[in-house]
Amino acid sequence: MSLVLEGFLNTAALTLLSFAGALLVGLVVAVLRIVPVPLLRGVGAVYVEVWRNIPLLAWLVLFVFGLPEVGLKMPLFWTACVAIALYEAAFVAEAVRSGVSSVAAGQGEAARALGLSFRQSLRHVILPQASRRVVQPLANIAIALTMATALAGVVGVVDMTRAAQRINLELAQPLLVFTGAGLCYLVMAAGIGAGARALERRWA
């Protein structure tokens, strides 16, 4: 039972912390993607293309085994957390950029006519409207991230999947054990979806 609890708590923590990091980095990258500076837009585009076109497992292996080789050492849990956050940030950035693009161009023009700077119009006019439209896409990313945390078990993090593997080695009941693990993921994903729907209703 202690192993089950450890796996569930690690999965929940990995999901929450990775998603928080992905939101922060993704928002910065999304801003880079839309600023009227070609060089910065190029930096944002390169980030998105590089991170989302290399499998997460490859990034995890690179971070866990590669970073210590260059003198960067972190606890295994935090290494996985950073890798997942940076990977998912590319998807968050595209979701936010799409939300910003869906806001009528006249909104930005009106903000500039009122004398607002790009940063002010983005903060006070564009992002508040775009945020309502990206709730569901971000929820989908959060659910995908929850499932992706299972890959952390491959590099040694005791998440829900790795805990289930250890328990199955003792009980030899794969159907029962992995069904239970699957239900844990289902509960977490359903909770994220319900939260997103509640947030959408509140903003409706």
mmCIF file of C-alpha atoms in Angstrom:
data_model
loop_
_atom_site.group_PDB
_atom_site.id
_atom_site.type_symbol
_atom_site.label_atom_id
_atom_site.label_comp_id
_atom_site.label_asym_id
_atom_site.label_seq_id
_atom_site.Cartn_x
_atom_site.Cartn_y
_atom_site.Cartn_z
ATOM 1 C CA MET A 1 0.000 0.000 0.000
ATOM 2 C CA SER A 2 2.856 2.407 0.767
ATOM 3 C CA LEU A 3 4.275 1.833 -2.717
ATOM 4 C CA VAL A 4 0.880 2.574 -4.290
ATOM 5 C CA LEU A 5 0.591 5.789 -2.298
ATOM 6 C CA GLU A 6 4.141 6.821 -3.192
ATOM 7 C CA GLY A 7 3.504 6.194 -6.882
ATOM 8 C CA PHE A 8 0.221 8.096 -6.879
ATOM 9 C CA LEU A 9 1.631 11.073 -4.972
ATOM 10 C CA ASN A 10 4.698 11.217 -7.216
ATOM 11 C CA THR A 11 2.502 11.123 -10.319
ATOM 12 C CA ALA A 12 0.232 13.850 -8.950
ATOM 13 C CA ALA A 13 3.190 16.024 -7.932
ATOM 14 C CA LEU A 14 4.954 15.467 -11.239
ATOM 15 C CA THR A 15 1.785 16.435 -13.095
ATOM 16 C CA LEU A 16 1.129 19.600 -11.087
ATOM 17 C CA LEU A 17 4.708 20.861 -11.029
ATOM 18 C CA SER A 18 5.409 20.016 -14.670
ATOM 19 C CA PHE A 19 2.208 21.682 -15.842
ATOM 20 C CA ALA A 20 2.926 24.787 -13.781
ATOM 21 C CA GLY A 21 6.370 24.999 -15.357
ATOM 22 C CA ALA A 22 4.949 24.338 -18.816
ATOM 23 C CA LEU A 23 2.424 27.155 -18.367
ATOM 24 C CA LEU A 24 5.116 29.602 -17.317
ATOM 25 C CA VAL A 25 7.577 28.729 -20.083
ATOM 26 C CA GLY A 26 4.822 28.264 -22.657
ATOM 27 C CA LEU A 27 3.414 31.715 -22.012
ATOM 28 C CA VAL A 28 6.853 33.269 -22.505
ATOM 29 C CA VAL A 29 7.384 31.324 -25.738
ATOM 30 C CA ALA A 30 3.895 32.288 -26.958
ATOM 31 C CA VAL A 31 4.731 35.953 -26.417
ATOM 32 C CA LEU A 32 7.964 35.473 -28.359
ATOM 33 C CA ARG A 33 5.910 33.938 -31.171
ATOM 34 C CA ILE A 34 3.695 37.022 -31.541
ATOM 35 C CA VAL A 35 5.957 39.990 -30.767
ATOM 36 C CA PRO A 36 6.628 42.323 -33.711
ATOM 37 C CA VAL A 37 10.344 41.467 -33.670
ATOM 38 C CA PRO A 38 11.400 38.900 -36.309
ATOM 39 C CA LEU A 39 14.393 37.648 -34.321
ATOM 40 C CA LEU A 40 12.302 36.917 -31.222
ATOM 41 C CA ARG A 41 9.582 35.280 -33.296
ATOM 42 C CA GLY A 42 12.268 33.079 -34.807
ATOM 43 C CA VAL A 43 13.548 32.088 -31.355
ATOM 44 C CA GLY A 44 10.025 31.121 -30.290
ATOM 45 C CA ALA A 45 9.447 29.138 -33.480
ATOM 46 C CA VAL A 46 12.726 27.239 -33.098
ATOM 47 C CA TYR A 47 11.888 26.355 -29.501
ATOM 48 C CA VAL A 48 8.495 24.957 -30.488
ATOM 49 C CA GLU A 49 9.773 22.995 -33.458
ATOM 50 C CA VAL A 50 12.741 21.481 -31.609
ATOM 51 C CA TRP A 51 10.915 20.454 -28.446
ATOM 52 C CA ARG A 52 7.711 19.076 -29.916
ATOM 53 C CA ASN A 53 9.420 17.127 -32.726
ATOM 54 C CA ILE A 54 11.683 15.074 -30.476
ATOM 55 C CA PRO A 55 9.974 12.369 -28.361
ATOM 56 C CA LEU A 56 9.605 13.063 -24.654
ATOM 57 C CA LEU A 57 11.351 9.816 -23.793
ATOM 58 C CA ALA A 58 14.423 10.989 -25.701
ATOM 59 C CA TRP A 59 14.424 14.242 -23.718
ATOM 60 C CA LEU A 60 14.059 12.358 -20.433
ATOM 61 C CA VAL A 61 16.974 10.071 -21.218
ATOM 62 C CA LEU A 62 19.065 13.032 -22.354
ATOM 63 C CA PHE A 63 18.331 15.016 -19.193
ATOM 64 C CA VAL A 64 18.746 12.134 -16.748
ATOM 65 C CA PHE A 65 21.944 10.711 -18.229
ATOM 66 C CA GLY A 66 23.324 13.659 -20.163
ATOM 67 C CA LEU A 67 23.113 16.579 -17.748
ATOM 68 C CA PRO A 68 25.363 14.951 -15.110
ATOM 69 C CA GLU A 69 28.005 14.543 -17.818
ATOM 70 C CA VAL A 70 28.212 18.335 -18.158
ATOM 71 C CA GLY A 71 28.142 18.945 -14.404
ATOM 72 C CA LEU A 72 24.423 19.651 -13.968
ATOM 73 C CA LYS A 73 23.085 17.354 -11.266
ATOM 74 C CA MET A 74 19.555 17.391 -9.858
ATOM 75 C CA PRO A 75 17.425 14.859 -7.991
ATOM 76 C CA LEU A 76 15.852 12.401 -10.399
ATOM 77 C CA PHE A 77 12.312 13.622 -9.716
ATOM 78 C CA TRP A 78 13.181 17.244 -10.482
ATOM 79 C CA THR A 79 15.141 16.298 -13.581
ATOM 80 C CA ALA A 80 12.083 14.516 -14.964
ATOM 81 C CA CYS A 81 9.883 17.430 -13.919
ATOM 82 C CA VAL A 82 12.008 19.967 -15.800
ATOM 83 C CA ALA A 83 12.216 17.797 -18.926
ATOM 84 C CA ILE A 84 8.444 17.248 -19.039
ATOM 85 C CA ALA A 85 7.730 20.934 -18.368
ATOM 86 C CA LEU A 86 10.008 22.134 -21.154
ATOM 87 C CA TYR A 87 8.560 19.572 -23.560
ATOM 88 C CA GLU A 88 4.928 20.387 -22.812
ATOM 89 C CA ALA A 89 5.694 24.132 -22.896
ATOM 90 C CA ALA A 90 5.961 23.884 -26.678
ATOM 91 C CA PHE A 91 2.356 22.660 -26.871
ATOM 92 C CA VAL A 92 1.171 25.238 -24.351
ATOM 93 C CA ALA A 93 2.821 27.985 -26.412
ATOM 94 C CA GLU A 94 0.981 26.914 -29.560
ATOM 95 C CA ALA A 95 -2.335 26.689 -27.712
ATOM 96 C CA VAL A 96 -1.889 30.195 -26.305
ATOM 97 C CA ARG A 97 -0.760 31.552 -29.678
ATOM 98 C CA SER A 98 -3.847 30.081 -31.313
ATOM 99 C CA GLY A 99 -6.009 31.661 -28.633
ATOM 100 C CA VAL A 100 -4.386 35.051 -29.198
ATOM 101 C CA SER A 101 -4.819 34.689 -32.962
ATOM 102 C CA SER A 102 -8.536 34.044 -32.443
ATOM 103 C CA VAL A 103 -9.009 37.483 -30.853
ATOM 104 C CA ALA A 104 -10.285 39.988 -33.406
ATOM 105 C CA ALA A 105 -7.511 42.118 -34.871
ATOM 106 C CA GLY A 106 -9.599 45.202 -34.135
ATOM 107 C CA GLN A 107 -9.091 44.658 -30.417
ATOM 108 C CA GLY A 108 -5.348 45.178 -30.700
ATOM 109 C CA GLU A 109 -5.812 48.122 -33.047
ATOM 110 C CA ALA A 110 -8.219 49.753 -30.612
ATOM 111 C CA ALA A 111 -5.743 49.242 -27.766
ATOM 112 C CA ARG A 112 -2.974 50.893 -29.780
ATOM 113 C CA ALA A 113 -5.304 53.759 -30.707
ATOM 114 C CA LEU A 114 -5.817 54.354 -26.989
ATOM 115 C CA GLY A 115 -2.073 54.688 -26.569
ATOM 116 C CA LEU A 116 -1.371 51.298 -24.988
ATOM 117 C CA SER A 117 2.016 49.727 -25.647
ATOM 118 C CA PHE A 118 2.316 46.211 -27.054
ATOM 119 C CA ARG A 119 2.933 44.835 -23.553
ATOM 120 C CA GLN A 120 -0.022 46.721 -22.091
ATOM 121 C CA SER A 121 -2.417 45.723 -24.854
ATOM 122 C CA LEU A 122 -1.293 42.126 -24.544
ATOM 123 C CA ARG A 123 -1.744 42.098 -20.781
ATOM 124 C CA HIS A 124 -4.982 44.069 -20.479
ATOM 125 C CA VAL A 125 -6.799 43.393 -23.755
ATOM 126 C CA ILE A 126 -5.564 40.390 -25.724
ATOM 127 C CA LEU A 127 -4.610 37.771 -23.108
ATOM 128 C CA PRO A 128 -7.772 38.168 -20.953
ATOM 129 C CA GLN A 129 -9.912 37.421 -24.012
ATOM 130 C CA ALA A 130 -7.645 34.661 -25.302
ATOM 131 C CA SER A 131 -7.507 32.939 -21.905
ATOM 132 C CA ARG A 132 -11.194 32.071 -22.121
ATOM 133 C CA ARG A 133 -10.615 30.313 -25.426
ATOM 134 C CA VAL A 134 -7.633 28.229 -24.395
ATOM 135 C CA VAL A 135 -9.110 26.600 -21.290
ATOM 136 C CA GLN A 136 -10.111 23.397 -23.058
ATOM 137 C CA PRO A 137 -6.927 23.115 -25.178
ATOM 138 C CA LEU A 138 -4.821 23.610 -22.041
ATOM 139 C CA ALA A 139 -6.913 21.010 -20.224
ATOM 140 C CA ASN A 140 -6.229 18.559 -23.053
ATOM 141 C CA ILE A 141 -2.513 19.304 -22.743
ATOM 142 C CA ALA A 142 -2.704 18.759 -18.970
ATOM 143 C CA ILE A 143 -4.377 15.387 -19.497
ATOM 144 C CA ALA A 144 -1.748 14.394 -22.077
ATOM 145 C CA LEU A 145 0.939 15.510 -19.628
ATOM 146 C CA THR A 146 -0.595 13.325 -16.926
ATOM 147 C CA MET A 147 -0.317 10.307 -19.193
ATOM 148 C CA ALA A 148 3.198 11.319 -20.253
ATOM 149 C CA THR A 149 4.416 11.209 -16.657
ATOM 150 C CA ALA A 150 4.333 7.415 -16.993
ATOM 151 C CA LEU A 151 7.501 7.752 -19.076
ATOM 152 C CA ALA A 152 9.301 9.083 -16.002
ATOM 153 C CA GLY A 153 9.175 5.550 -14.647
ATOM 154 C CA VAL A 154 11.412 4.433 -17.508
ATOM 155 C CA VAL A 155 14.250 6.589 -16.172
ATOM 156 C CA GLY A 156 13.745 5.545 -12.560
ATOM 157 C CA VAL A 157 11.100 7.822 -11.029
ATOM 158 C CA VAL A 158 8.697 5.823 -8.853
ATOM 159 C CA ASP A 159 5.490 7.000 -10.482
ATOM 160 C CA MET A 160 2.168 5.172 -10.665
ATOM 161 C CA THR A 161 3.231 2.987 -13.588
ATOM 162 C CA ARG A 162 6.575 1.991 -12.089
ATOM 163 C CA ALA A 163 4.898 1.277 -8.749
ATOM 164 C CA ALA A 164 2.409 -0.956 -10.551
ATOM 165 C CA GLN A 165 5.271 -2.820 -12.222
ATOM 166 C CA ARG A 166 6.941 -3.472 -8.871
ATOM 167 C CA ILE A 167 3.709 -4.614 -7.281
ATOM 168 C CA ASN A 168 3.005 -6.933 -10.201
ATOM 169 C CA LEU A 169 6.408 -8.569 -9.741
ATOM 170 C CA GLU A 170 5.292 -9.552 -6.230
ATOM 171 C CA LEU A 171 1.654 -10.426 -6.895
ATOM 172 C CA ALA A 172 1.821 -11.665 -10.491
ATOM 173 C CA GLN A 173 -1.653 -10.219 -11.101
ATOM 174 C CA PRO A 174 -1.120 -7.898 -14.083
ATOM 175 C CA LEU A 175 -4.816 -7.487 -14.916
ATOM 176 C CA LEU A 176 -5.724 -6.398 -11.393
ATOM 177 C CA VAL A 177 -2.638 -4.270 -10.777
ATOM 178 C CA PHE A 178 -2.555 -2.368 -14.055
ATOM 179 C CA THR A 179 -6.332 -1.901 -14.085
ATOM 180 C CA GLY A 180 -5.956 -0.229 -10.716
ATOM 181 C CA ALA A 181 -3.160 1.980 -12.031
ATOM 182 C CA GLY A 182 -5.255 2.860 -15.063
ATOM 183 C CA LEU A 183 -8.150 3.885 -12.831
ATOM 184 C CA CYS A 184 -5.837 6.241 -10.948
ATOM 185 C CA TYR A 185 -4.900 7.942 -14.205
ATOM 186 C CA LEU A 186 -8.583 8.027 -15.169
ATOM 187 C CA VAL A 187 -9.510 9.789 -11.939
ATOM 188 C CA MET A 188 -6.798 12.408 -12.450
ATOM 189 C CA ALA A 189 -7.764 13.020 -16.086
ATOM 190 C CA ALA A 190 -11.469 13.220 -15.220
ATOM 191 C CA GLY A 191 -10.677 15.727 -12.487
ATOM 192 C CA ILE A 192 -8.760 17.934 -14.923
ATOM 193 C CA GLY A 193 -11.596 17.769 -17.450
ATOM 194 C CA ALA A 194 -14.222 18.601 -14.835
ATOM 195 C CA GLY A 195 -12.165 21.549 -13.600
ATOM 196 C CA ALA A 196 -11.816 22.902 -17.133
ATOM 197 C CA ARG A 197 -15.565 22.631 -17.770
ATOM 198 C CA ALA A 198 -16.328 24.400 -14.492
ATOM 199 C CA LEU A 199 -13.927 27.188 -15.410
ATOM 200 C CA GLU A 200 -15.504 27.547 -18.833
ATOM 201 C CA ARG A 201 -18.995 27.794 -17.296
ATOM 202 C CA ARG A 202 -17.776 30.461 -14.884
ATOM 203 C CA TRP A 203 -16.393 32.559 -17.738
ATOM 204 C CA ALA A 204 -19.384 31.979 -20.024
#
